[in-house]
XYZ file of C-alpha atoms in Angstrom:
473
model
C 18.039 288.997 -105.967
C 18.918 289.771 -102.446
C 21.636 292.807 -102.142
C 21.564 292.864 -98.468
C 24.814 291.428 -96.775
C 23.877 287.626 -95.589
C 25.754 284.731 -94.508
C 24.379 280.743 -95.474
C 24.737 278.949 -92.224
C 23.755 275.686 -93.507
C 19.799 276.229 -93.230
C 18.755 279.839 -93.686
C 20.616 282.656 -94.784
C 21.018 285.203 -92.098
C 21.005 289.260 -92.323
C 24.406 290.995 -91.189
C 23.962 293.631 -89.343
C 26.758 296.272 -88.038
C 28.364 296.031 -84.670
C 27.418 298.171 -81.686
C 30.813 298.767 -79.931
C 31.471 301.336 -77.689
C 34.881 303.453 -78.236
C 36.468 300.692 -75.722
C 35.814 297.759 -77.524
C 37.438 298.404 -80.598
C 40.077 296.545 -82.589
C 43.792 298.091 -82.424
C 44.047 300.429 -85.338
C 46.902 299.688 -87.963
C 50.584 301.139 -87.252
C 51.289 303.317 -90.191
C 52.485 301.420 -93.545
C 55.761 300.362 -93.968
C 57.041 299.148 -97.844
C 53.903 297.190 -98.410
C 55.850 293.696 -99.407
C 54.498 290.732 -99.307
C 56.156 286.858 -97.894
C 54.212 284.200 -99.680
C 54.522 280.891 -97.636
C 54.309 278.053 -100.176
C 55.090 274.474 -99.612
C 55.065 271.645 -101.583
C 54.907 267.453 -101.570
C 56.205 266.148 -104.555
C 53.744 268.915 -106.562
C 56.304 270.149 -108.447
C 54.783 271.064 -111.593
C 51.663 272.743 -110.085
C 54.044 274.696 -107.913
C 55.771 276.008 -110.769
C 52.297 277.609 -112.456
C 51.510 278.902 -108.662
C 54.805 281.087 -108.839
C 54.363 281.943 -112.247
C 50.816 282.884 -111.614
C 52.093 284.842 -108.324
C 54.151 287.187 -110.305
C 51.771 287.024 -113.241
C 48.586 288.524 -111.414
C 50.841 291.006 -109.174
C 49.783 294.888 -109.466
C 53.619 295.358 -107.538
C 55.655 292.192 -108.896
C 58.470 294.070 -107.566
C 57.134 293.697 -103.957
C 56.603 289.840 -103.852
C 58.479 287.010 -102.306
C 58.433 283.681 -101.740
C 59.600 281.461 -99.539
C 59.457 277.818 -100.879
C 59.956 274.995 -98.935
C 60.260 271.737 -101.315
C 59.620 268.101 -100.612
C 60.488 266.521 -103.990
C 61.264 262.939 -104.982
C 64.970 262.064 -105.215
C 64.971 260.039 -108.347
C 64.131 262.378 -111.438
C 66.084 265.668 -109.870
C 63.495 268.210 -110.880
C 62.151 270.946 -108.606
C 59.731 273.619 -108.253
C 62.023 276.518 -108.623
C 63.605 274.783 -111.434
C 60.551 274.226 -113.225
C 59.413 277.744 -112.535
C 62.600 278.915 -114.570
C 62.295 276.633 -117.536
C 58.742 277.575 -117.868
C 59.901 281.507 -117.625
C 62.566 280.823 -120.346
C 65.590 280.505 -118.258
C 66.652 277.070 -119.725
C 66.852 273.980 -118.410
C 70.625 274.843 -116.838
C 70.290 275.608 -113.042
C 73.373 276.940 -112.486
C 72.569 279.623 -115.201
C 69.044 280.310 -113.224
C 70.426 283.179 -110.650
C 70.916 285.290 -113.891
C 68.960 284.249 -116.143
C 65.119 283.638 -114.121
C 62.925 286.086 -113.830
C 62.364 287.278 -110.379
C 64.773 284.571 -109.030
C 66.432 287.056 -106.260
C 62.497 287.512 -104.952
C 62.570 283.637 -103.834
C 64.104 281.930 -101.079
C 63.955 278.431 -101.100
C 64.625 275.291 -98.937
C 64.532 271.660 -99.955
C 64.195 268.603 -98.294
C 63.606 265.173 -100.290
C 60.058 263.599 -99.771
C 61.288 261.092 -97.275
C 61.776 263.693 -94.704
C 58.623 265.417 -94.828
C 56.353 264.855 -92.160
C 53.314 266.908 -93.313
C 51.662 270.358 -94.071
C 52.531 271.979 -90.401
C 55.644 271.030 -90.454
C 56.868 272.255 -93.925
C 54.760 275.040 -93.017
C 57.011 275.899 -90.200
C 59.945 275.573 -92.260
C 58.981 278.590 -94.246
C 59.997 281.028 -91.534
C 63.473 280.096 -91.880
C 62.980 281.918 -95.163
C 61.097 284.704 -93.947
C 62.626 288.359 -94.514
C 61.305 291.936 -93.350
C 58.298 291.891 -95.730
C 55.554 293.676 -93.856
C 52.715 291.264 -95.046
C 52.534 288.039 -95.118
C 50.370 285.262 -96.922
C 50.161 281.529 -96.687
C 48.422 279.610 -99.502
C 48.673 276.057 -101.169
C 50.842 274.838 -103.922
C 48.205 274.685 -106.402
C 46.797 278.231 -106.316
C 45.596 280.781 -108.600
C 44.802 284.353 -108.336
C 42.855 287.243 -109.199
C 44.270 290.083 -111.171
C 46.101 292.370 -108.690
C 45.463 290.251 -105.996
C 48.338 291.723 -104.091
C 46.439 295.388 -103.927
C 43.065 293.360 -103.442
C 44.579 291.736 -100.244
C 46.195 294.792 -99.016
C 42.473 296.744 -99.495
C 40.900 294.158 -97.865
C 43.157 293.642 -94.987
C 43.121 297.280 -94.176
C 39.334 297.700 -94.792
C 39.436 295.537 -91.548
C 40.408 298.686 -89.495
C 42.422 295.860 -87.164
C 46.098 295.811 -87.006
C 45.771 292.450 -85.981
C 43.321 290.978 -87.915
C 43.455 288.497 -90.792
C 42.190 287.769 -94.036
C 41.293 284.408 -94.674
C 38.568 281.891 -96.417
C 38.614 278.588 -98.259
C 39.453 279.202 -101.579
C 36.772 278.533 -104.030
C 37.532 276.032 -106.982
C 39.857 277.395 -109.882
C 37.239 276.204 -112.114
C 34.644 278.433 -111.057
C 37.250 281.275 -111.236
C 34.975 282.809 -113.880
C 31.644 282.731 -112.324
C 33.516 284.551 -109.513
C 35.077 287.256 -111.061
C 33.772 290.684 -112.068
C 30.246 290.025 -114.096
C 30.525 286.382 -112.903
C 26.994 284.752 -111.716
C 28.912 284.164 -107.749
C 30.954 287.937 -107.946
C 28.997 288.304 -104.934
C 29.962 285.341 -103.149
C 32.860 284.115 -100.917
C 32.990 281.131 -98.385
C 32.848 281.213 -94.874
C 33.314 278.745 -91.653
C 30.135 278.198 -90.065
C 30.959 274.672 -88.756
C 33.136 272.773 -86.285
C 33.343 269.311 -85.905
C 35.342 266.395 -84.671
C 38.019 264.229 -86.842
C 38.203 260.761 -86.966
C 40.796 261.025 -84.373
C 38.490 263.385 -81.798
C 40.051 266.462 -82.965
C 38.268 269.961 -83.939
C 38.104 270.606 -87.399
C 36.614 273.504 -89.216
C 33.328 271.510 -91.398
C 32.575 272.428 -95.011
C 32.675 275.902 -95.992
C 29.133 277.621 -96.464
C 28.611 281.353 -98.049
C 28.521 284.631 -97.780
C 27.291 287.298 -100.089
C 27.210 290.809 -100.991
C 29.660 291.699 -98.119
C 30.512 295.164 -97.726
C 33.026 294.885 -95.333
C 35.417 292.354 -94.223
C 33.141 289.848 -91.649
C 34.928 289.151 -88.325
C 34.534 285.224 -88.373
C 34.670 282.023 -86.397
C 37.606 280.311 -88.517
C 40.732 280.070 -90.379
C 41.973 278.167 -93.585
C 45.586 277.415 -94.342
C 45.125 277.926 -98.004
C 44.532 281.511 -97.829
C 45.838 283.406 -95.109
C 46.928 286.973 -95.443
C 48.008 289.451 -92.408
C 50.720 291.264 -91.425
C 53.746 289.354 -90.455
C 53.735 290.027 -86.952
C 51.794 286.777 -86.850
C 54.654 284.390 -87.204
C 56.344 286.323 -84.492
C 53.788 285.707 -82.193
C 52.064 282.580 -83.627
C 54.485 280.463 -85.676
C 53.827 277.258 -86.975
C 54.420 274.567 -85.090
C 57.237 272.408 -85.776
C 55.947 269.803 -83.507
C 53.207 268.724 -85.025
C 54.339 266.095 -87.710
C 51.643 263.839 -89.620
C 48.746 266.550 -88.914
C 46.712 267.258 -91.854
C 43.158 267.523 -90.776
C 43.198 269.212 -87.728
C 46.096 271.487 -89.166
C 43.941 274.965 -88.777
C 41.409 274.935 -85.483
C 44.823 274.677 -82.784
C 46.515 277.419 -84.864
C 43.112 279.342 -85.080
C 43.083 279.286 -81.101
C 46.468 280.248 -80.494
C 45.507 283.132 -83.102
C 42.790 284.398 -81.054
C 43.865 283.740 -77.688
C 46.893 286.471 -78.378
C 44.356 288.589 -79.621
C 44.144 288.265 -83.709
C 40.747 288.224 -85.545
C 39.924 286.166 -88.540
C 37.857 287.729 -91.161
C 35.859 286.781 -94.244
C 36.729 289.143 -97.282
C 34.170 290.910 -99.604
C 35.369 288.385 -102.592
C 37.529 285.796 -104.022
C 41.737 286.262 -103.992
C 42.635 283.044 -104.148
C 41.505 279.825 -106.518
C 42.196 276.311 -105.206
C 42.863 273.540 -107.669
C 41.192 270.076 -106.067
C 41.824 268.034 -109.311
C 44.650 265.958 -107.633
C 44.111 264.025 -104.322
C 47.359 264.990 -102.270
C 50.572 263.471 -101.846
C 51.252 261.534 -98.848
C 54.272 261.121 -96.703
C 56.155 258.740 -94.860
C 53.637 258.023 -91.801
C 54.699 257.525 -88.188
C 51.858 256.346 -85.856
C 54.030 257.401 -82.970
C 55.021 260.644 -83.979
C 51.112 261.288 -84.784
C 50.195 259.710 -81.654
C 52.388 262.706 -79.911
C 51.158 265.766 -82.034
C 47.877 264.622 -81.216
C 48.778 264.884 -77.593
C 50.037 267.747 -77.987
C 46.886 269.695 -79.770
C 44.718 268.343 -76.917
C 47.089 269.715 -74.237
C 46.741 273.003 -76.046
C 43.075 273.040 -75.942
C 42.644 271.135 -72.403
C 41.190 268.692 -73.979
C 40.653 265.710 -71.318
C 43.348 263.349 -73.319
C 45.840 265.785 -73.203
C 48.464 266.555 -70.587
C 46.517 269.203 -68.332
C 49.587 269.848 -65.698
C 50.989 273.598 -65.397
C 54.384 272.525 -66.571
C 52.879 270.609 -69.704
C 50.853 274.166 -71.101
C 53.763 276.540 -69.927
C 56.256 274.132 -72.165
C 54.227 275.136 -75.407
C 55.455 278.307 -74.808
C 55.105 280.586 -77.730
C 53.129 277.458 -79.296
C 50.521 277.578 -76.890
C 47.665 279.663 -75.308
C 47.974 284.020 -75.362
C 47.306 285.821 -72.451
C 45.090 288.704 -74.092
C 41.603 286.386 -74.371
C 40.349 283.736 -72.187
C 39.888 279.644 -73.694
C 37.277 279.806 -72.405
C 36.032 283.157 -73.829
C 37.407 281.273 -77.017
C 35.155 278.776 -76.843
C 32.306 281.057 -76.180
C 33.139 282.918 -79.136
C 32.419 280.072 -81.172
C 29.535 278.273 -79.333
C 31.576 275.071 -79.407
C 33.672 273.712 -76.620
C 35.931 271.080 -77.712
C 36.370 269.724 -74.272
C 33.009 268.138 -74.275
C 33.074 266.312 -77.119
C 29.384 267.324 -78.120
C 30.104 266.305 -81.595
C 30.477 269.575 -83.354
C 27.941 271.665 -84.945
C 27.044 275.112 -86.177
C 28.963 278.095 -84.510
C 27.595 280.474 -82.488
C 25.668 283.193 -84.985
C 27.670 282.821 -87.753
C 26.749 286.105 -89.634
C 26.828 288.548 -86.842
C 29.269 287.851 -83.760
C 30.256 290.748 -81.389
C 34.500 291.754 -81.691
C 35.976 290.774 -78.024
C 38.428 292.990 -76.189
C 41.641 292.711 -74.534
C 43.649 294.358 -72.678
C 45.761 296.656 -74.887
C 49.186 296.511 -72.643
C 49.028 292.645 -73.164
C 51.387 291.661 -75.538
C 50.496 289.300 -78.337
C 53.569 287.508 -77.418
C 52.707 286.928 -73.705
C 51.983 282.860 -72.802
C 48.972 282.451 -70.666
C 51.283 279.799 -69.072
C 54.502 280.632 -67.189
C 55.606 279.856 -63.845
C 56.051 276.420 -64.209
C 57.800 276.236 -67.830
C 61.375 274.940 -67.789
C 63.789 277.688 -68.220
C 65.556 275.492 -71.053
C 62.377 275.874 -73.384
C 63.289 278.244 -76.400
C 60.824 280.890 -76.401
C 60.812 282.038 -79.987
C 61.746 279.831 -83.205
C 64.339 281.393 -85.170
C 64.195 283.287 -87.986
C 67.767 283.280 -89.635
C 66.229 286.261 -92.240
C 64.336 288.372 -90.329
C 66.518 291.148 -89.003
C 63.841 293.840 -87.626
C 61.001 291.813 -85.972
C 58.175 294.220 -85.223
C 56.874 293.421 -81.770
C 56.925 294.158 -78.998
C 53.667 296.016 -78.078
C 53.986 299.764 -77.198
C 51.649 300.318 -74.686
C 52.175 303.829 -74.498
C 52.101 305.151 -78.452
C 49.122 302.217 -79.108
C 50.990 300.690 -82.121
C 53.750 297.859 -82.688
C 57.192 299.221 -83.398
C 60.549 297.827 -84.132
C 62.171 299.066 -80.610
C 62.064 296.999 -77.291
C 59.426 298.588 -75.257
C 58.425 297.099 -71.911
C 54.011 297.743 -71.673
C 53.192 298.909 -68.105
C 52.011 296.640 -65.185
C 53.823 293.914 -66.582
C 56.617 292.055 -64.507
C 58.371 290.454 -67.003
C 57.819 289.852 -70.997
C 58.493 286.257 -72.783
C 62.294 286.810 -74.707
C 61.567 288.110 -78.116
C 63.554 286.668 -80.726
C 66.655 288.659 -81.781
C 67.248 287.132 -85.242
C 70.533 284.712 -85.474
C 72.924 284.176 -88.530
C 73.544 281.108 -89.981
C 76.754 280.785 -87.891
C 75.196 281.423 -84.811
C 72.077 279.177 -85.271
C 74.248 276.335 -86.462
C 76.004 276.777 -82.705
C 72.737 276.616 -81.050
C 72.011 273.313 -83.068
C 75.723 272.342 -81.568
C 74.907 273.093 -78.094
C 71.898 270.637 -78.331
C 73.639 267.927 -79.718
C 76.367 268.540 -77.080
C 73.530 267.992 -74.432
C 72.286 264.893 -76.231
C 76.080 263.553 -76.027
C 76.037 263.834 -72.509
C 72.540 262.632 -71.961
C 74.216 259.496 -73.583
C 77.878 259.327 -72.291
C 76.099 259.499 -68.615
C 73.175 256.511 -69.747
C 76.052 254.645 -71.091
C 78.211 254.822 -68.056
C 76.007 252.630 -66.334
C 75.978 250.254 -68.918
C 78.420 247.544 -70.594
C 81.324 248.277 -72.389
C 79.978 247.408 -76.058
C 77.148 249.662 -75.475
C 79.362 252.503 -74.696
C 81.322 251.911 -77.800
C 78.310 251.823 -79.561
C 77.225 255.090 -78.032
C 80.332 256.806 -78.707
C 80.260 255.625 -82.321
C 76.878 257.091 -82.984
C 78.006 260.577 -81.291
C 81.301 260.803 -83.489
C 78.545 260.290 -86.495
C 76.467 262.846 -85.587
C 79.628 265.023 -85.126
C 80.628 264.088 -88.957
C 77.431 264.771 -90.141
């Protein structure tokens, strides 16, 4: 049997060899540890019950229990009452009394959770983007699906392997294999060796890139520098929601979710990578829950992602891409060097394929004053855009980029030769964001007192009615 590194792109398995790079075209090298915690993004759809064992399985297969958290954002249905976290507490011996949990659940201080009935969700990226409101000053973070489990320590596996990338801004990530097969992957398993990998990009049935079906690698050494990223296992340090949060505006995506994220990603200069082995085991025995569809609001996000890639159905004006803001394009590497980079071009609609050498692909550089944060789009943005989403919990964001020391740190540091950086988010209290919120529904009430001005009296009633029960509510 083959012990040489290889990668299955679909027809032959290819040798990996190691990159050439000259001193100047290396990755940024890691700032120096911090507390090594981990934020666990997990969001459910009425999955309560699977949830609950991905929690318990969580803490379970921790090395540091003490340094994981979770931030759960729950979609359940209104008519039974029961919940994830709830179900997690029973199950831990807590009893069924949730009042009683706060004292009486294990770990319940290490999870912050949000809730929103099943009617109101609107799909994976937007729950997804919910989970930064519950985001604290961990140092890593890692996204993964309600129905996960893990290997033993998988919290010092992830850590290894993330560092093992020598990148401070690269991330771990691969489709997790099948929960099933968790024993043919683990240590003396017949597929120890083995791990999938994105070798494939092709076209929805709405004309949108989407990574294909997962092929192999095997006998990896090192972490691979890849051509994707999967939303059931992503782990890196949490810099990345600063500079590439989810994006709330993308309701009723689902496939499609990970290839516009995945170019944002490396457009501000992050690089996906394939680990040496399994971390994280996928349960596909349940087909998953759907929510409350709106052809218009899909209609939009779609829109939207084609706008981000300048994709000829999107809006291609300036003022369109600067609007995306933090949601859109980085400055540090080209579209079009993105494109490049993975021998597919979603502009041309040449109906997808196998990515550009998927086993050995060259690391690109960027400038290292560029900030990760920096829009490729600008001038023409409207100045009442919000920059940065808020993160009500997250009192010491790490960037901006020091240019000068050649690490991220805490403080404000302006990089050389640039005129002006995007705002960076100086985390809000509760009190403060719910004034914001006021401020736009002020703006909305005159948007409508002025439109109703023009119009009959009833309608101006009518108007004013609906204002005073916003105000209420």
């Amino acid at each position: 049997m083959a012990t040489a590194p290889q990668v299955f792109d679909g027809v032959t398995w290819q040798e990996v060899t190691p990159p050439n790079l000259r001193p100047s075209e290396i990755p940024i090298k890691p700032a120096p540890a911090l507390d090594g915690s981990i934020f666990v993004n997990l969001a459910h759809l009425k999955d309560e019950a699977r949830c609950a064992q991905t929690i318990q399985r969580l803490f379970d297969n921790a090395e540091d229990k003490a340094s994981v958290f979770i931030g759960l954002v729950e979609h359940n249905e209104n008519n039974h009452g029961r919940d994830c976290l709830a179900m997690y507490c029973e199950n831990a011996g807590a009893g069924g009394d949730k009042n009683k949990h706060p004292k009486t659940c294990p770990r319940y201080s290490q999870i912050e959770s949000l809730a929103v009935f099943d009617l109101g969700a609107k799909g994976p990226t937007v729950s997804r983007a919910l989970g930064r409101k519950l985001l604290g000053n961990q140092e890593y973070c890692m996204q993964i699906d309600s129905h996960s489990d893990f290997v033993k320590n998988w919290d010092t596996v992830a850590k290894s392997e993330w560092k093992a990338t020598n990148n401070e801004y690269g991330v771990i990530s691969a489709k997790p294999a099948n929960v099933n097969e968790k024993a043919d992957y683990g240590v003396g398993g017949s597929k120890e060796a083995s791990v999938s990998r994105s070798c494939h990009v092709e076209f929805n049935n709405a004309r949108l890139p989407m990574f294909g079906d997962a092929t192999e690698a095997r006998n990896l050494k090192e972490p691979l520098l890849g051509h994707g990223w999967s939303a059931a296992f992503s782990f890196a340090k949490c810099h990345l929601e600063e500079a590439v949060p989810y994006d709330y505006f993308l309701p009723q995506i689902f496939q499609g979710e990970e290839f516009p994220r995945y170019a944002r990603m490396w457009t501000r200069g992050y690089d996906v990578y394939t680990p040496t082995r399994n971390i994280v085991f996928h349960d596909y025995s349940q087909p998953a829950a759907k929510w409350k569809d709106s052809q218009l609001q899909r209609k939009r996000a779609q829109k939207r992602i084609r706008t981000l890639l300048q994709m000829s159905e999107g809006d291609l004006t300036e003022k369109a891409c600067a609007n995306l803001n933090l949601y859109g394009l980085g400055k540090r590497r080209s579209l079009e060097d993105f494109y490049t980079f993975l021998g597919f071009d979603a502009r041309k609609h040449n109906g997808g394929g196998s990515v550009a050498d998927c086993a050995n692909q060259m690391w690109i550089p960027y400038p290292a004053s560029t900030s990760a944060l920096e829009n490729l789009y600008t001038d023409e943005a409207d100045s009442e855009m919000h920059i940065n989403p808020i993160m009500p919990l997250r009192t010491h964001p790490v960037l901006l980029f020091n240019a000068d020391a050649g690490h991220l740190t805490s403080k404000t540091v302006k990089p050389k030769g640039i005129h002006e950086l995007p705002r960076v988010h100086v985390p809000l209290t509760l009190a403060q964001e719910a004034h914001v919120a006021q401020e736009v529904l002020q703006k909305m009430e005159k948007q409508l007192v002025d439109r109703a001005e023009e119009s009959s009296a009833p309608v101006k009633m009518l108007v004013g009615l609906w204002v005073f029960g916003i105000a209420v509510w």
